Amino acid sequence: ITISANADLSTTFNVDSTVSDNTMYLIFYNQDKCERDVGYIVDAIVSDLATNSQEATLMAGNAYWRGASSISNEFIAQLPDTLSAIDYAKRLALQIIKSDTTPPIGDPALLEPRDIFFKSDGTSVYILGGIGPKVYQYTCSPAWTTSGLKYVGSFDLSDREITPQGMYIGNNGTKLYIIGTGSSESTADGRIVVEYNVTAWDITTAAYLRQKDLGIAGPGFVDNPSGIAFKPDGSVMYVLGSSDGKVYSYNITPGSEWNVTASTYSNSFTITEDNLPTGMTFNGDGTRLYVTGSTNDVVMDYKLTTPYDITTAVFMESLNVSNREEEITGVQLRIDGTGNSGKKMYIIGLDSDSIIEYTLLSAFDITSAEHTSTTPVGYYSTPYQSAETQKFVATITSVDSSNNYF
């Protein structure tokens, strides 16, 4: 998609005429579905920003499902893709107009924080950036405290995965695993787990080793993988699927622990408490599994009667975090074998672009959580406050075939 630098914005924006003409104000594109969908929404946003309005954006969102005779039927079968395109374009627009200052810490390229992971002693924290994409490393001083982070460095993932969704660091910090949906190296529509070797806990030294396709039809097929975890001895890999709401378990051949290509699908269980699970982590002994849900903005707690056997998982309770984060993507707990293990929880998401730290008054009990701090790490985490620099934010609305507004 090419944006013209000298576009004419004087013409009235109209859904049917612009679509039928196959051109928009600023964007010229072919009828490839993805390019067309994103281009259509972006052009409506640009029109509204130029005229200090939101009419075109609202018209664009609603037109996918109502009132635009030339496109409404065509898009009905594309609800998930269309909503994804609208949401992505909305986030890009908000990122551009909310702020153009660097964050308090870190690399200013950190966009869309997707997951969070801590070094076993709490002296380092790692953030997965979805746009870029990279893994970012910070030091924590004191340990397990996120309010005083110092940026260390990053590792670029784009040669293997361009839309990462989750990460895990294992085998005493010598293995990095990235899961996502956008690998050009995959034969399974980009749904892969990528394994890297790492000099213990130094993310800048990561080197590609191998990968496993998860999108091949059959047992263990995962549509839109969004989270990954391992049993501490590397004998079992767990993958979270956001589309079907399942956690999948893969046994790894004895003697080949931590090798993703030696994994074989074992079983799964379905999460019914939220329609869009986005991240997960275990407690220290595998008797608890914590899953983030973006639909209801919650952290969910499941009890496993048999440690690390997900088929024994039973829902216990949830914590709503919408007052701090409305697009939660990842969660981690303090797990270090000390008396303070389980007394800290950390979440991250796309709305705040921040690490949000909680103290758990009762170890591993998320309902006892009290907010401790919020530490911005994303480039657009701190908007301008002065009236002179406030910019108009377009609102994007879409309606599906069941009249649900998004």
mmCIF file of C-alpha atoms in Angstrom:
data_model
loop_
_atom_site.group_PDB
_atom_site.id
_atom_site.type_symbol
_atom_site.label_atom_id
_atom_site.label_comp_id
_atom_site.label_asym_id
_atom_site.label_seq_id
_atom_site.Cartn_x
_atom_site.Cartn_y
_atom_site.Cartn_z
ATOM 1 C CA ILE A 1 0.000 0.000 0.000
ATOM 2 C CA THR A 2 1.424 3.365 -1.041
ATOM 3 C CA ILE A 3 0.403 6.630 0.595
ATOM 4 C CA SER A 4 0.603 9.729 -1.573
ATOM 5 C CA ALA A 5 2.249 12.768 -0.021
ATOM 6 C CA ASN A 6 0.082 15.280 -1.909
ATOM 7 C CA ALA A 7 -3.377 13.778 -1.810
ATOM 8 C CA ASP A 8 -6.528 15.794 -2.443
ATOM 9 C CA LEU A 9 -8.778 15.571 0.621
ATOM 10 C CA SER A 10 -11.417 17.959 -0.643
ATOM 11 C CA THR A 11 -13.758 15.332 -2.104
ATOM 12 C CA THR A 12 -16.523 13.981 0.134
ATOM 13 C CA PHE A 13 -15.742 10.527 1.480
ATOM 14 C CA ASN A 14 -18.303 7.974 0.265
ATOM 15 C CA VAL A 15 -18.263 4.260 0.942
ATOM 16 C CA ASP A 16 -19.912 2.877 -2.179
ATOM 17 C CA SER A 17 -18.313 5.161 -4.740
ATOM 18 C CA THR A 18 -14.772 4.791 -3.459
ATOM 19 C CA VAL A 19 -15.009 1.022 -3.233
ATOM 20 C CA SER A 20 -16.547 0.620 -6.669
ATOM 21 C CA ASP A 21 -13.921 2.932 -8.158
ATOM 22 C CA ASN A 22 -11.225 0.705 -6.576
ATOM 23 C CA THR A 23 -9.346 3.752 -5.289
ATOM 24 C CA MET A 24 -9.373 5.801 -2.124
ATOM 25 C CA TYR A 25 -8.109 9.246 -1.233
ATOM 26 C CA LEU A 26 -4.557 8.279 -0.429
ATOM 27 C CA ILE A 27 -4.205 4.616 -1.216
ATOM 28 C CA PHE A 28 -4.106 2.746 -4.469
ATOM 29 C CA TYR A 29 -4.275 -1.008 -4.240
ATOM 30 C CA ASN A 30 -5.426 -4.154 -6.000
ATOM 31 C CA GLN A 31 -8.348 -6.287 -4.866
ATOM 32 C CA ASP A 32 -6.268 -8.511 -2.651
ATOM 33 C CA LYS A 33 -8.469 -8.890 0.436
ATOM 34 C CA CYS A 34 -5.965 -7.967 3.129
ATOM 35 C CA GLU A 35 -4.588 -4.922 1.341
ATOM 36 C CA ARG A 36 -8.066 -3.753 0.448
ATOM 37 C CA ASP A 37 -9.417 -4.096 3.999
ATOM 38 C CA VAL A 38 -6.533 -2.277 5.644
ATOM 39 C CA GLY A 39 -6.401 0.370 2.936
ATOM 40 C CA TYR A 40 -10.096 1.061 3.230
ATOM 41 C CA ILE A 41 -9.968 1.718 6.964
ATOM 42 C CA VAL A 42 -6.707 3.672 6.870
ATOM 43 C CA ASP A 43 -8.101 5.991 4.231
ATOM 44 C CA ALA A 44 -11.196 6.681 6.305
ATOM 45 C CA ILE A 45 -8.988 7.492 9.297
ATOM 46 C CA VAL A 46 -6.862 9.874 7.226
ATOM 47 C CA SER A 47 -9.961 11.628 5.942
ATOM 48 C CA ASP A 48 -11.272 12.140 9.481
ATOM 49 C CA LEU A 49 -7.956 13.359 10.816
ATOM 50 C CA ALA A 50 -7.737 15.908 8.026
ATOM 51 C CA THR A 51 -11.263 17.240 8.630
ATOM 52 C CA ASN A 52 -11.397 16.879 12.444
ATOM 53 C CA SER A 53 -14.324 14.496 12.132
ATOM 54 C CA GLN A 54 -15.134 10.847 12.713
ATOM 55 C CA GLU A 55 -17.883 10.436 10.121
ATOM 56 C CA ALA A 56 -15.826 8.573 7.530
ATOM 57 C CA THR A 57 -14.377 6.150 10.060
ATOM 58 C CA LEU A 58 -17.776 5.292 11.486
ATOM 59 C CA MET A 59 -19.142 4.885 7.974
ATOM 60 C CA ALA A 60 -16.240 2.631 7.042
ATOM 61 C CA GLY A 61 -16.647 0.384 10.061
ATOM 62 C CA ASN A 62 -20.401 0.013 9.680
ATOM 63 C CA ALA A 63 -20.215 -0.481 5.934
ATOM 64 C CA TYR A 64 -18.611 -3.878 6.289
ATOM 65 C CA TRP A 65 -21.872 -5.224 7.653
ATOM 66 C CA ARG A 66 -24.652 -2.739 6.867
ATOM 67 C CA GLY A 67 -25.848 -0.323 4.249
ATOM 68 C CA ALA A 68 -23.145 -0.495 1.574
ATOM 69 C CA SER A 69 -24.670 -2.487 -1.258
ATOM 70 C CA SER A 70 -21.462 -2.968 -3.198
ATOM 71 C CA ILE A 71 -19.490 -4.588 -0.391
ATOM 72 C CA SER A 72 -21.715 -5.824 2.442
ATOM 73 C CA ASN A 73 -22.328 -9.331 1.081
ATOM 74 C CA GLU A 74 -18.734 -9.765 0.024
ATOM 75 C CA PHE A 75 -17.393 -9.169 3.513
ATOM 76 C CA ILE A 76 -19.876 -11.169 5.585
ATOM 77 C CA ALA A 77 -17.688 -14.269 5.285
ATOM 78 C CA GLN A 78 -14.633 -12.317 6.345
ATOM 79 C CA LEU A 79 -15.671 -11.182 9.833
ATOM 80 C CA PRO A 80 -12.518 -12.290 11.703
ATOM 81 C CA ASP A 81 -10.135 -10.871 9.098
ATOM 82 C CA THR A 82 -12.037 -7.608 8.840
ATOM 83 C CA LEU A 83 -12.238 -7.020 12.579
ATOM 84 C CA SER A 84 -8.532 -7.781 12.825
ATOM 85 C CA ALA A 85 -7.766 -5.238 10.092
ATOM 86 C CA ILE A 86 -9.904 -2.586 11.757
ATOM 87 C CA ASP A 87 -8.328 -3.175 15.157
ATOM 88 C CA TYR A 88 -4.806 -3.114 13.724
ATOM 89 C CA ALA A 89 -5.440 0.109 11.820
ATOM 90 C CA LYS A 90 -6.991 1.677 14.907
ATOM 91 C CA ARG A 91 -3.935 0.891 17.014
ATOM 92 C CA LEU A 92 -1.587 2.281 14.376
ATOM 93 C CA ALA A 93 -3.592 5.508 14.176
ATOM 94 C CA LEU A 94 -3.680 5.896 17.952
ATOM 95 C CA GLN A 95 0.047 5.230 18.198
ATOM 96 C CA ILE A 96 0.796 7.923 15.660
ATOM 97 C CA ILE A 97 -1.371 10.644 17.156
ATOM 98 C CA LYS A 98 -1.115 9.953 20.897
ATOM 99 C CA SER A 99 2.561 10.763 21.273
ATOM 100 C CA ASP A 100 5.797 11.357 19.479
ATOM 101 C CA THR A 101 8.071 11.237 22.519
ATOM 102 C CA THR A 102 10.345 8.398 23.543
ATOM 103 C CA PRO A 103 9.401 6.214 26.503
ATOM 104 C CA PRO A 104 10.923 6.663 29.959
ATOM 105 C CA ILE A 105 13.124 3.627 29.328
ATOM 106 C CA GLY A 106 14.245 1.409 26.519
ATOM 107 C CA ASP A 107 14.357 1.231 22.779
ATOM 108 C CA PRO A 108 11.781 3.588 21.220
ATOM 109 C CA ALA A 109 10.949 0.915 18.664
ATOM 110 C CA LEU A 110 9.018 -1.200 21.200
ATOM 111 C CA LEU A 111 5.490 -1.446 19.811
ATOM 112 C CA GLU A 112 2.665 -3.808 20.784
ATOM 113 C CA PRO A 113 4.018 -5.553 23.907
ATOM 114 C CA ARG A 114 2.779 -9.132 23.532
ATOM 115 C CA ASP A 115 4.376 -11.094 26.367
ATOM 116 C CA ILE A 116 6.567 -10.830 29.451
ATOM 117 C CA PHE A 117 9.109 -13.170 31.068
ATOM 118 C CA PHE A 118 11.471 -12.891 34.034
ATOM 119 C CA LYS A 119 14.917 -14.281 34.725
ATOM 120 C CA SER A 120 14.718 -16.899 37.471
ATOM 121 C CA ASP A 121 16.287 -14.563 40.051
ATOM 122 C CA GLY A 122 14.189 -11.561 39.034
ATOM 123 C CA THR A 123 17.143 -9.390 37.975
ATOM 124 C CA SER A 124 16.074 -9.211 34.318
ATOM 125 C CA VAL A 125 12.747 -8.916 32.529
ATOM 126 C CA TYR A 126 12.074 -9.586 28.845
ATOM 127 C CA ILE A 127 9.317 -8.016 26.738
ATOM 128 C CA LEU A 128 8.100 -9.364 23.398
ATOM 129 C CA GLY A 129 7.372 -6.544 20.934
ATOM 130 C CA GLY A 130 4.825 -7.498 18.285
ATOM 131 C CA ILE A 131 5.634 -4.732 15.802
ATOM 132 C CA GLY A 132 9.293 -4.652 14.922
ATOM 133 C CA PRO A 133 9.394 -7.432 16.018
ATOM 134 C CA LYS A 134 11.929 -7.932 18.808
ATOM 135 C CA VAL A 135 12.554 -9.304 22.288
ATOM 136 C CA TYR A 136 13.684 -6.509 24.630
ATOM 137 C CA GLN A 137 15.763 -7.080 27.770
ATOM 138 C CA TYR A 138 15.841 -4.876 30.888
ATOM 139 C CA THR A 139 17.563 -5.170 34.269
ATOM 140 C CA CYS A 140 15.486 -4.940 37.457
ATOM 141 C CA SER A 141 16.952 -3.235 40.510
ATOM 142 C CA PRO A 142 15.943 -4.329 43.061
ATOM 143 C CA ALA A 143 15.108 -7.788 41.731
ATOM 144 C CA TRP A 144 11.451 -8.403 40.859
ATOM 145 C CA THR A 145 10.796 -4.641 40.850
ATOM 146 C CA THR A 146 9.740 -3.103 37.546
ATOM 147 C CA SER A 147 9.655 0.567 38.544
ATOM 148 C CA GLY A 148 13.425 0.990 38.110
ATOM 149 C CA LEU A 149 14.126 -0.795 34.837
ATOM 150 C CA LYS A 150 17.238 -0.214 32.747
ATOM 151 C CA TYR A 151 17.297 -1.115 29.056
ATOM 152 C CA VAL A 152 19.977 -3.647 28.061
ATOM 153 C CA GLY A 153 19.384 -4.594 24.434
ATOM 154 C CA SER A 154 17.156 -6.446 22.007
ATOM 155 C CA PHE A 155 17.030 -9.307 19.531
ATOM 156 C CA ASP A 156 15.366 -8.984 16.113
ATOM 157 C CA LEU A 157 12.912 -11.778 15.236
ATOM 158 C CA SER A 158 11.875 -10.647 11.766
ATOM 159 C CA ASP A 159 13.931 -13.172 9.795
ATOM 160 C CA ARG A 160 11.784 -16.006 11.224
ATOM 161 C CA GLU A 161 8.596 -14.539 12.697
ATOM 162 C CA ILE A 162 6.993 -11.197 11.853
ATOM 163 C CA THR A 163 3.883 -11.466 14.054
ATOM 164 C CA PRO A 164 5.052 -13.033 17.337
ATOM 165 C CA GLN A 165 2.401 -13.643 19.985
ATOM 166 C CA GLY A 166 4.162 -15.379 22.888
ATOM 167 C CA MET A 167 7.588 -16.328 24.250
ATOM 168 C CA TYR A 168 9.269 -18.554 26.809
ATOM 169 C CA ILE A 169 12.844 -18.709 28.082
ATOM 170 C CA GLY A 170 13.916 -22.109 29.415
ATOM 171 C CA ASN A 171 16.726 -24.523 30.255
ATOM 172 C CA ASN A 172 18.374 -22.089 32.685
ATOM 173 C CA GLY A 173 18.123 -19.208 30.270
ATOM 174 C CA THR A 174 19.843 -20.967 27.346
ATOM 175 C CA LYS A 175 16.720 -21.440 25.206
ATOM 176 C CA LEU A 176 14.347 -18.865 23.717
ATOM 177 C CA TYR A 177 11.032 -19.928 22.174
ATOM 178 C CA ILE A 178 8.848 -17.648 20.073
ATOM 179 C CA ILE A 179 5.352 -18.550 18.939
ATOM 180 C CA GLY A 180 3.390 -16.676 16.303
ATOM 181 C CA THR A 181 1.320 -16.595 13.152
ATOM 182 C CA GLY A 182 3.476 -14.813 10.586
ATOM 183 C CA SER A 183 6.478 -16.893 9.575
ATOM 184 C CA SER A 184 7.583 -16.832 5.961
ATOM 185 C CA GLU A 185 9.614 -19.960 6.701
ATOM 186 C CA SER A 186 6.572 -22.038 7.658
ATOM 187 C CA THR A 187 4.654 -24.501 5.501
ATOM 188 C CA ALA A 188 1.661 -24.207 7.836
ATOM 189 C CA ASP A 189 0.286 -20.700 7.302
ATOM 190 C CA GLY A 190 2.894 -19.188 9.593
ATOM 191 C CA ARG A 191 1.806 -20.990 12.765
ATOM 192 C CA ILE A 192 5.115 -22.009 14.298
ATOM 193 C CA VAL A 193 7.281 -22.332 17.382
ATOM 194 C CA VAL A 194 10.826 -21.081 16.773
ATOM 195 C CA GLU A 195 13.680 -22.301 19.011
ATOM 196 C CA TYR A 196 16.844 -20.259 19.588
ATOM 197 C CA ASN A 197 20.053 -20.959 21.513
ATOM 198 C CA VAL A 198 21.045 -18.220 23.977
ATOM 199 C CA THR A 199 24.091 -17.511 26.111
ATOM 200 C CA ALA A 200 22.413 -17.787 29.493
ATOM 201 C CA TRP A 201 19.857 -14.991 29.894
ATOM 202 C CA ASP A 202 21.571 -12.656 27.380
ATOM 203 C CA ILE A 203 18.904 -12.140 24.717
ATOM 204 C CA THR A 204 21.274 -10.275 22.399
ATOM 205 C CA THR A 205 23.152 -13.543 21.766
ATOM 206 C CA ALA A 206 20.123 -15.515 20.511
ATOM 207 C CA ALA A 207 20.778 -17.678 17.453
ATOM 208 C CA TYR A 208 18.195 -19.600 15.430
ATOM 209 C CA LEU A 209 18.281 -23.381 15.872
ATOM 210 C CA ARG A 210 15.047 -24.969 14.576
ATOM 211 C CA GLN A 211 11.259 -24.676 14.467
ATOM 212 C CA LYS A 212 8.048 -26.694 14.566
ATOM 213 C CA ASP A 213 4.962 -26.118 12.454
ATOM 214 C CA LEU A 214 1.713 -26.082 14.411
ATOM 215 C CA GLY A 215 -0.705 -25.388 11.573
ATOM 216 C CA ILE A 216 -0.578 -28.755 9.825
ATOM 217 C CA ALA A 217 -4.020 -30.389 9.747
ATOM 218 C CA GLY A 218 -4.473 -33.187 12.260
ATOM 219 C CA PRO A 219 -4.019 -33.712 16.012
ATOM 220 C CA GLY A 220 -2.251 -30.777 17.616
ATOM 221 C CA PHE A 221 -3.318 -28.270 14.942
ATOM 222 C CA VAL A 222 -3.309 -24.787 16.522
ATOM 223 C CA ASP A 223 -5.135 -21.879 14.919
ATOM 224 C CA ASN A 224 -3.680 -18.521 15.989
ATOM 225 C CA PRO A 225 -1.222 -19.637 18.694
ATOM 226 C CA SER A 226 -0.879 -16.906 21.304
ATOM 227 C CA GLY A 227 1.057 -18.372 24.245
ATOM 228 C CA ILE A 228 3.711 -20.940 25.076
ATOM 229 C CA ALA A 229 5.066 -22.618 28.230
ATOM 230 C CA PHE A 230 7.160 -25.655 29.198
ATOM 231 C CA LYS A 231 7.385 -28.087 32.039
ATOM 232 C CA PRO A 232 10.551 -27.071 33.968
ATOM 233 C CA ASP A 233 12.485 -30.172 32.851
ATOM 234 C CA GLY A 234 11.706 -29.515 29.179
ATOM 235 C CA SER A 235 9.768 -32.749 28.757
ATOM 236 C CA VAL A 236 6.415 -31.133 27.857
ATOM 237 C CA MET A 237 5.527 -28.093 25.731
ATOM 238 C CA TYR A 238 2.223 -26.230 26.099
ATOM 239 C CA VAL A 239 0.670 -24.008 23.431
ATOM 240 C CA LEU A 240 -2.308 -21.680 23.823
ATOM 241 C CA GLY A 241 -4.646 -21.208 20.853
ATOM 242 C CA SER A 242 -6.608 -17.951 20.865
ATOM 243 C CA SER A 243 -9.135 -18.843 18.161
ATOM 244 C CA ASP A 244 -10.411 -22.095 19.655
ATOM 245 C CA GLY A 245 -9.598 -21.254 23.269
ATOM 246 C CA LYS A 246 -7.584 -24.399 23.907
ATOM 247 C CA VAL A 247 -4.361 -25.230 25.714
ATOM 248 C CA TYR A 248 -2.460 -27.967 23.865
ATOM 249 C CA SER A 249 0.077 -30.320 25.434
ATOM 250 C CA TYR A 250 2.979 -31.873 23.487
ATOM 251 C CA ASN A 251 5.224 -34.560 24.942
ATOM 252 C CA ILE A 252 8.901 -34.287 24.047
ATOM 253 C CA THR A 253 10.871 -37.462 23.403
ATOM 254 C CA PRO A 254 13.006 -38.497 26.434
ATOM 255 C CA GLY A 255 16.617 -37.566 25.810
ATOM 256 C CA SER A 256 15.546 -34.681 23.530
ATOM 257 C CA GLU A 257 14.139 -32.334 26.165
ATOM 258 C CA TRP A 258 13.662 -28.719 25.035
ATOM 259 C CA ASN A 259 13.778 -29.794 21.350
ATOM 260 C CA VAL A 260 10.570 -28.532 19.729
ATOM 261 C CA THR A 261 10.948 -30.831 16.720
ATOM 262 C CA ALA A 262 10.872 -33.857 19.055
ATOM 263 C CA SER A 263 7.444 -32.889 20.407
ATOM 264 C CA THR A 264 4.270 -34.901 19.756
ATOM 265 C CA TYR A 265 0.701 -33.828 20.476
ATOM 266 C CA SER A 266 -0.706 -35.391 23.633
ATOM 267 C CA ASN A 267 -3.962 -33.735 24.716
ATOM 268 C CA SER A 268 -5.774 -30.434 25.305
ATOM 269 C CA PHE A 269 -8.369 -28.673 27.402
ATOM 270 C CA THR A 270 -10.758 -25.863 26.499
ATOM 271 C CA ILE A 271 -11.003 -22.486 28.199
ATOM 272 C CA THR A 272 -14.631 -21.355 28.393
ATOM 273 C CA GLU A 273 -14.309 -18.370 30.733
ATOM 274 C CA ASP A 274 -13.037 -15.951 28.050
ATOM 275 C CA ASN A 275 -13.425 -15.944 24.267
ATOM 276 C CA LEU A 276 -9.947 -14.635 23.483
ATOM 277 C CA PRO A 277 -7.163 -16.148 25.627
ATOM 278 C CA THR A 278 -3.872 -14.411 24.923
ATOM 279 C CA GLY A 279 -1.166 -15.631 27.319
ATOM 280 C CA MET A 280 -0.390 -18.167 30.026
ATOM 281 C CA THR A 281 2.055 -19.212 32.730
ATOM 282 C CA PHE A 282 2.321 -21.929 35.398
ATOM 283 C CA ASN A 283 3.105 -21.577 39.074
ATOM 284 C CA GLY A 284 6.257 -23.218 40.421
ATOM 285 C CA ASP A 285 4.996 -26.781 40.848
ATOM 286 C CA GLY A 286 2.494 -27.070 38.024
ATOM 287 C CA THR A 287 -0.587 -27.121 40.243
ATOM 288 C CA ARG A 288 -1.807 -23.764 38.941
ATOM 289 C CA LEU A 289 -2.167 -22.398 35.414
ATOM 290 C CA TYR A 290 -2.835 -18.689 34.847
ATOM 291 C CA VAL A 291 -4.346 -17.562 31.532
ATOM 292 C CA THR A 292 -5.020 -14.010 30.331
ATOM 293 C CA GLY A 293 -8.298 -13.240 28.549
ATOM 294 C CA SER A 294 -8.618 -10.155 26.357
ATOM 295 C CA THR A 295 -12.390 -10.266 25.877
ATOM 296 C CA ASN A 296 -13.147 -9.718 29.561
ATOM 297 C CA ASP A 297 -9.756 -8.207 30.519
ATOM 298 C CA VAL A 298 -9.028 -10.895 33.096
ATOM 299 C CA VAL A 299 -6.381 -13.158 34.545
ATOM 300 C CA MET A 300 -7.898 -16.622 35.085
ATOM 301 C CA ASP A 301 -6.653 -19.176 37.631
ATOM 302 C CA TYR A 302 -6.977 -22.932 37.008
ATOM 303 C CA LYS A 303 -6.138 -25.650 39.537
ATOM 304 C CA LEU A 304 -4.468 -28.829 38.215
ATOM 305 C CA THR A 305 -5.125 -31.813 40.449
ATOM 306 C CA THR A 306 -2.219 -33.598 38.745
ATOM 307 C CA PRO A 307 0.765 -31.243 38.318
ATOM 308 C CA TYR A 308 1.344 -30.151 34.710
ATOM 309 C CA ASP A 309 -1.491 -32.399 33.440
ATOM 310 C CA ILE A 310 -3.773 -29.881 31.724
ATOM 311 C CA THR A 311 -6.588 -32.415 31.372
ATOM 312 C CA THR A 312 -7.092 -32.102 35.154
ATOM 313 C CA ALA A 313 -7.444 -28.294 35.057
ATOM 314 C CA VAL A 314 -10.443 -26.803 36.872
ATOM 315 C CA PHE A 315 -11.341 -23.110 36.832
ATOM 316 C CA MET A 316 -11.002 -21.476 40.245
ATOM 317 C CA GLU A 317 -11.250 -17.688 40.001
ATOM 318 C CA SER A 318 -10.416 -14.642 37.922
ATOM 319 C CA LEU A 319 -9.137 -11.104 38.400
ATOM 320 C CA ASN A 320 -10.506 -8.265 36.276
ATOM 321 C CA VAL A 321 -7.745 -5.823 35.300
ATOM 322 C CA SER A 322 -9.708 -3.531 32.987
ATOM 323 C CA ASN A 323 -9.068 -0.524 35.220
ATOM 324 C CA ARG A 324 -5.356 -0.890 34.382
ATOM 325 C CA GLU A 325 -5.222 -2.763 31.055
ATOM 326 C CA GLU A 326 -7.996 -3.286 28.485
ATOM 327 C CA GLU A 327 -6.045 -5.414 25.995
ATOM 328 C CA ILE A 328 -4.095 -7.811 28.190
ATOM 329 C CA THR A 329 -1.651 -10.064 26.325
ATOM 330 C CA GLY A 330 0.652 -11.662 28.902
ATOM 331 C CA VAL A 331 1.167 -12.554 32.561
ATOM 332 C CA GLN A 332 4.020 -13.726 34.786
ATOM 333 C CA LEU A 333 4.352 -14.411 38.509
ATOM 334 C CA ARG A 334 7.346 -14.225 40.802
ATOM 335 C CA ILE A 335 8.586 -17.810 41.067
ATOM 336 C CA ASP A 336 11.996 -18.151 42.712
ATOM 337 C CA GLY A 337 11.645 -20.772 45.445
ATOM 338 C CA THR A 338 11.872 -18.208 48.252
ATOM 339 C CA GLY A 339 9.260 -17.244 50.805
ATOM 340 C CA ASN A 340 8.174 -14.473 48.445
ATOM 341 C CA SER A 341 7.433 -16.830 45.566
ATOM 342 C CA GLY A 342 3.942 -16.250 44.232
ATOM 343 C CA LYS A 343 3.603 -12.854 45.906
ATOM 344 C CA LYS A 344 4.122 -10.758 42.760
ATOM 345 C CA MET A 345 2.183 -10.769 39.481
ATOM 346 C CA TYR A 346 3.008 -8.832 36.325
ATOM 347 C CA ILE A 347 0.761 -8.223 33.322
ATOM 348 C CA ILE A 348 1.342 -6.505 30.000
ATOM 349 C CA GLY A 349 -0.913 -5.411 27.158
ATOM 350 C CA LEU A 350 -1.616 -3.292 24.104
ATOM 351 C CA ASP A 351 -3.693 -0.596 25.771
ATOM 352 C CA SER A 352 -1.272 0.705 28.412
ATOM 353 C CA ASP A 353 2.000 -0.293 26.687
ATOM 354 C CA SER A 354 3.236 -0.846 30.242
ATOM 355 C CA ILE A 355 4.303 -3.468 32.758
ATOM 356 C CA ILE A 356 1.668 -3.469 35.483
ATOM 357 C CA GLU A 357 2.918 -4.926 38.756
ATOM 358 C CA TYR A 358 0.739 -6.343 41.528
ATOM 359 C CA THR A 359 1.495 -7.580 45.035
ATOM 360 C CA LEU A 360 -0.402 -10.744 45.999
ATOM 361 C CA LEU A 361 -1.188 -10.596 49.711
ATOM 362 C CA SER A 362 -1.721 -14.369 49.642
ATOM 363 C CA ALA A 363 0.806 -16.287 47.536
ATOM 364 C CA PHE A 364 -0.539 -17.331 44.109
ATOM 365 C CA ASP A 365 -4.025 -16.031 44.989
ATOM 366 C CA ILE A 366 -4.815 -13.524 42.235
ATOM 367 C CA THR A 367 -7.927 -12.268 44.024
ATOM 368 C CA SER A 368 -5.633 -10.842 46.717
ATOM 369 C CA ALA A 369 -3.797 -8.666 44.169
ATOM 370 C CA GLU A 370 -3.061 -5.024 44.962
ATOM 371 C CA HIS A 371 -1.615 -2.686 42.344
ATOM 372 C CA THR A 372 2.020 -1.773 43.025
ATOM 373 C CA SER A 373 3.277 0.130 39.994
ATOM 374 C CA THR A 374 2.816 0.807 36.286
ATOM 375 C CA THR A 375 5.988 1.141 34.231
ATOM 376 C CA PRO A 376 5.664 2.378 30.617
ATOM 377 C CA VAL A 377 7.838 0.453 28.175
ATOM 378 C CA GLY A 378 6.134 1.097 24.823
ATOM 379 C CA TYR A 379 6.933 4.039 22.589
ATOM 380 C CA TYR A 380 3.379 5.382 22.768
ATOM 381 C CA SER A 381 2.698 4.767 26.447
ATOM 382 C CA THR A 382 2.742 8.449 27.483
ATOM 383 C CA PRO A 383 0.496 10.834 25.499
ATOM 384 C CA TYR A 384 0.904 14.587 25.419
ATOM 385 C CA GLN A 385 -1.022 16.411 28.139
ATOM 386 C CA SER A 386 -0.986 20.060 27.047
ATOM 387 C CA ALA A 387 -4.027 21.424 25.210
ATOM 388 C CA GLU A 388 -1.847 22.800 22.407
ATOM 389 C CA THR A 389 -0.548 19.366 21.502
ATOM 390 C CA GLN A 390 -3.721 17.297 21.869
ATOM 391 C CA LYS A 391 -4.735 15.787 18.557
ATOM 392 C CA PHE A 392 -8.067 14.396 17.416
ATOM 393 C CA VAL A 393 -8.518 10.651 17.831
ATOM 394 C CA ALA A 394 -10.806 8.945 15.328
ATOM 395 C CA THR A 395 -13.221 6.360 16.669
ATOM 396 C CA ILE A 396 -13.606 3.121 14.744
ATOM 397 C CA THR A 397 -16.804 1.125 15.027
ATOM 398 C CA SER A 398 -17.755 -2.122 13.321
ATOM 399 C CA VAL A 399 -20.898 -4.222 13.494
ATOM 400 C CA ASP A 400 -21.006 -7.953 12.835
ATOM 401 C CA SER A 401 -23.875 -9.956 11.354
ATOM 402 C CA SER A 402 -25.372 -10.432 14.832
ATOM 403 C CA ASN A 403 -25.451 -6.674 15.488
ATOM 404 C CA ASN A 404 -22.589 -6.831 17.972
ATOM 405 C CA TYR A 405 -20.618 -3.580 18.076
ATOM 406 C CA PHE A 406 -16.840 -3.623 18.221
#
